[in-house]
Amino acid sequence: MKNLLFTSALCCGLLVAGLDTAALAQTGAPVTNQANGNLLNMSRLSSNHNTLMKAVKAAGLDDKARGTTKYTVFAPTDAAFNKLPSGKLDELLKPANKQQLAMLISYHVVSGSYLAANLKDGQTLTTAQGETLTVMRQGQSIMIKDAKGNTANVVNTDIVASNGIVQSIDAVLMPTK
């Protein structure tokens, strides 16, 4: 459990990595932000991931999100969290549900750096939480399917950080556990 929480903590820095979505929208190119190599510092740059930041803090993972291990994070936007059933987010953010929230966050993290070009249709990725995600491609569009069969569209790709890649998604992925 200690290793899972440590891994989740490291990964959560990527979850909240700064996403310069305005630059991405203007150029269509990958955005590289390496603010002092600390992904948690970079998180302050994103205006589309405030809810994720709140969740990382509530899970107690904000101060531990440092390191050099490479991860890919499928980071839900604020709009993604707004799609959750009424009351679900508030319930997860309660102190009594800290471990459940940490597990949900770690379900969005996979070991290794995966640029969009390296995500293949049908590819299965094992998350830090232990369950899998499946990559689905239709042309240039990339979707991630969770354990319950729901899909999230990758809306901003290849946000490169010092210890991995962030792929921003439009839905919160749900594990079965």
Short mmCIF file of C-alpha atoms in Angstrom, two decimals:
data_model
loop_
_atom_site.label_atom_id
_atom_site.label_comp_id
_atom_site.label_asym_id
_atom_site.label_seq_id
_atom_site.Cartn_x
_atom_site.Cartn_y
_atom_site.Cartn_z
CA MET A 1 0.00 0.00 0.00
CA LYS A 2 2.89 2.34 0.83
CA ASN A 3 4.42 1.76 -2.63
CA LEU A 4 1.05 2.32 -4.33
CA LEU A 5 0.56 5.62 -2.51
CA PHE A 6 4.12 6.70 -3.29
CA THR A 7 3.68 5.77 -6.95
CA SER A 8 0.34 7.54 -7.03
CA ALA A 9 1.89 10.59 -5.43
CA LEU A 10 4.65 10.73 -8.01
CA CYS A 11 2.16 10.26 -10.78
CA CYS A 12 -0.20 12.92 -9.57
CA GLY A 13 2.35 15.57 -10.37
CA LEU A 14 1.85 14.62 -13.96
CA LEU A 15 -1.89 14.63 -13.54
CA VAL A 16 -1.76 18.26 -12.70
CA ALA A 17 1.11 19.19 -14.96
CA GLY A 18 0.80 22.62 -16.45
CA LEU A 19 -1.06 22.53 -19.69
CA ASP A 20 -0.58 25.53 -21.91
CA THR A 21 -3.74 24.82 -23.85
CA ALA A 22 -3.87 28.26 -25.43
CA ALA A 23 -0.50 27.67 -27.09
CA LEU A 24 -1.58 24.18 -28.10
CA ALA A 25 -4.76 25.48 -29.69
CA GLN A 26 -2.83 28.13 -31.60
CA THR A 27 -0.09 25.91 -32.96
CA GLY A 28 -1.51 22.40 -32.85
CA ALA A 29 1.96 21.31 -31.74
CA PRO A 30 3.00 19.61 -28.55
CA VAL A 31 3.58 22.02 -25.71
CA THR A 32 6.72 21.69 -23.66
CA ASN A 33 6.77 23.19 -20.18
CA GLN A 34 9.56 22.30 -17.82
CA ALA A 35 9.28 24.77 -14.95
CA ASN A 36 12.30 23.86 -12.83
CA GLY A 37 11.66 20.19 -13.70
CA ASN A 38 8.95 20.08 -11.02
CA LEU A 39 5.61 19.02 -12.43
CA LEU A 40 3.74 20.14 -9.37
CA ASN A 41 4.99 23.69 -9.92
CA MET A 42 3.87 23.43 -13.53
CA SER A 43 0.35 22.60 -12.40
CA ARG A 44 -0.19 26.20 -11.46
CA LEU A 45 -0.11 27.06 -15.18
CA SER A 46 -3.29 25.19 -16.09
CA SER A 47 -6.68 26.88 -15.94
CA ASN A 48 -8.49 23.73 -17.14
CA HIS A 49 -7.47 21.39 -14.33
CA ASN A 50 -8.50 23.19 -11.12
CA THR A 51 -10.75 20.31 -10.03
CA LEU A 52 -7.95 17.83 -10.58
CA MET A 53 -5.64 19.99 -8.43
CA LYS A 54 -8.30 20.03 -5.71
CA ALA A 55 -8.63 16.23 -5.92
CA VAL A 56 -4.87 15.69 -5.76
CA LYS A 57 -4.70 17.89 -2.66
CA ALA A 58 -7.69 16.15 -1.03
CA ALA A 59 -6.03 12.78 -1.69
CA GLY A 60 -2.92 14.03 0.11
CA LEU A 61 -0.75 13.60 -2.95
CA ASP A 62 0.19 17.21 -3.71
CA ASP A 63 3.44 17.42 -1.71
CA LYS A 64 4.69 14.00 -2.83
CA ALA A 65 4.39 14.52 -6.58
CA ARG A 66 8.06 14.76 -7.43
CA GLY A 67 10.57 12.41 -9.01
CA THR A 68 12.25 11.27 -12.19
CA THR A 69 10.27 8.11 -12.99
CA LYS A 70 8.56 8.46 -16.38
CA TYR A 71 4.75 8.32 -16.51
CA THR A 72 1.93 9.14 -18.87
CA VAL A 73 -1.07 10.76 -17.27
CA PHE A 74 -4.54 10.98 -18.75
CA ALA A 75 -5.58 14.22 -17.02
CA PRO A 76 -9.32 14.98 -16.80
CA THR A 77 -10.29 18.61 -17.38
CA ASP A 78 -12.64 20.57 -15.13
CA ALA A 79 -15.39 19.94 -17.68
CA ALA A 80 -14.71 16.19 -17.33
CA PHE A 81 -15.26 16.34 -13.58
CA ASN A 82 -18.45 18.34 -14.16
CA LYS A 83 -19.85 15.35 -16.08
CA LEU A 84 -19.74 13.11 -12.99
CA PRO A 85 -23.11 12.24 -11.44
CA SER A 86 -24.43 14.86 -9.04
CA GLY A 87 -22.72 14.61 -5.66
CA LYS A 88 -20.05 12.08 -6.77
CA LEU A 89 -17.14 14.54 -6.69
CA ASP A 90 -18.21 16.02 -3.35
CA GLU A 91 -18.39 12.49 -1.93
CA LEU A 92 -14.92 11.61 -3.23
CA LEU A 93 -13.42 14.80 -1.79
CA LYS A 94 -14.53 13.96 1.76
CA PRO A 95 -11.63 13.08 4.10
CA ALA A 96 -13.18 9.66 4.78
CA ASN A 97 -12.75 8.81 1.07
CA LYS A 98 -9.11 9.87 0.75
CA GLN A 99 -7.87 6.38 -0.19
CA GLN A 100 -10.65 5.88 -2.75
CA LEU A 101 -9.79 9.25 -4.31
CA ALA A 102 -6.09 8.35 -4.45
CA MET A 103 -6.99 5.09 -6.22
CA LEU A 104 -9.17 6.97 -8.73
CA ILE A 105 -6.36 9.41 -9.48
CA SER A 106 -3.81 6.60 -9.89
CA TYR A 107 -6.18 4.95 -12.39
CA HIS A 108 -5.33 7.83 -14.75
CA VAL A 109 -1.58 7.12 -14.63
CA VAL A 110 0.48 4.59 -16.59
CA SER A 111 4.19 3.82 -16.39
CA GLY A 112 6.31 5.09 -19.29
CA SER A 113 6.12 8.06 -21.64
CA TYR A 114 3.54 7.63 -24.39
CA LEU A 115 3.33 10.31 -27.06
CA ALA A 116 0.08 10.29 -29.03
CA ALA A 117 1.86 8.75 -32.02
CA ASN A 118 2.87 5.78 -29.83
CA LEU A 119 -0.67 5.03 -28.64
CA LYS A 120 -1.94 2.23 -30.89
CA ASP A 121 -5.52 1.11 -31.48
CA GLY A 122 -6.34 -1.78 -29.16
CA GLN A 123 -3.29 -1.22 -26.96
CA THR A 124 -3.82 -2.11 -23.30
CA LEU A 125 -2.13 0.02 -20.64
CA THR A 126 -1.79 -1.03 -17.00
CA THR A 127 -2.43 1.83 -14.59
CA ALA A 128 -0.68 2.65 -11.32
CA GLN A 129 -3.95 1.58 -9.66
CA GLY A 130 -3.52 -1.91 -11.15
CA GLU A 131 -6.37 -2.12 -13.66
CA THR A 132 -6.12 -1.49 -17.39
CA LEU A 133 -7.12 1.13 -19.94
CA THR A 134 -7.58 0.46 -23.66
CA VAL A 135 -6.51 2.82 -26.43
CA MET A 136 -8.95 3.36 -29.30
CA ARG A 137 -7.99 5.28 -32.45
CA GLN A 138 -10.07 6.61 -35.30
CA GLY A 139 -7.76 8.46 -37.67
CA GLN A 140 -6.02 11.15 -35.63
CA SER A 141 -8.60 10.95 -32.82
CA ILE A 142 -7.57 9.07 -29.69
CA MET A 143 -9.95 7.72 -27.07
CA ILE A 144 -9.21 5.90 -23.85
CA LYS A 145 -11.64 3.21 -22.69
CA ASP A 146 -11.89 2.47 -18.97
CA ALA A 147 -12.65 -0.82 -17.20
CA LYS A 148 -16.38 -0.07 -17.29
CA GLY A 149 -16.40 0.48 -21.06
CA ASN A 150 -16.74 4.27 -20.93
CA THR A 151 -14.53 6.37 -23.19
CA ALA A 152 -12.69 9.65 -22.84
CA ASN A 153 -11.44 11.67 -25.79
CA VAL A 154 -7.86 12.92 -25.67
CA VAL A 155 -8.42 16.64 -26.21
CA ASN A 156 -4.85 17.95 -25.87
CA THR A 157 -1.94 15.69 -26.69
CA ASP A 158 1.72 15.37 -25.89
CA ILE A 159 2.23 17.87 -23.12
CA VAL A 160 5.84 17.05 -22.37
CA ALA A 161 7.18 17.36 -18.83
CA SER A 162 10.53 16.48 -17.31
CA ASN A 163 9.24 13.16 -16.02
CA GLY A 164 6.64 12.14 -18.55
CA ILE A 165 3.76 13.04 -20.83
CA VAL A 166 0.32 14.45 -20.11
CA GLN A 167 -2.63 13.63 -22.36
CA SER A 168 -5.60 15.82 -21.39
CA ILE A 169 -8.98 14.04 -21.52
CA ASP A 170 -12.65 15.07 -21.51
CA ALA A 171 -13.99 12.45 -19.06
CA VAL A 172 -13.03 10.94 -15.72
CA LEU A 173 -11.99 7.31 -16.17
CA MET A 174 -13.60 4.86 -13.75
CA PRO A 175 -11.98 1.68 -12.44
CA THR A 176 -14.04 -1.33 -11.39
CA LYS A 177 -12.55 -1.38 -7.87
#
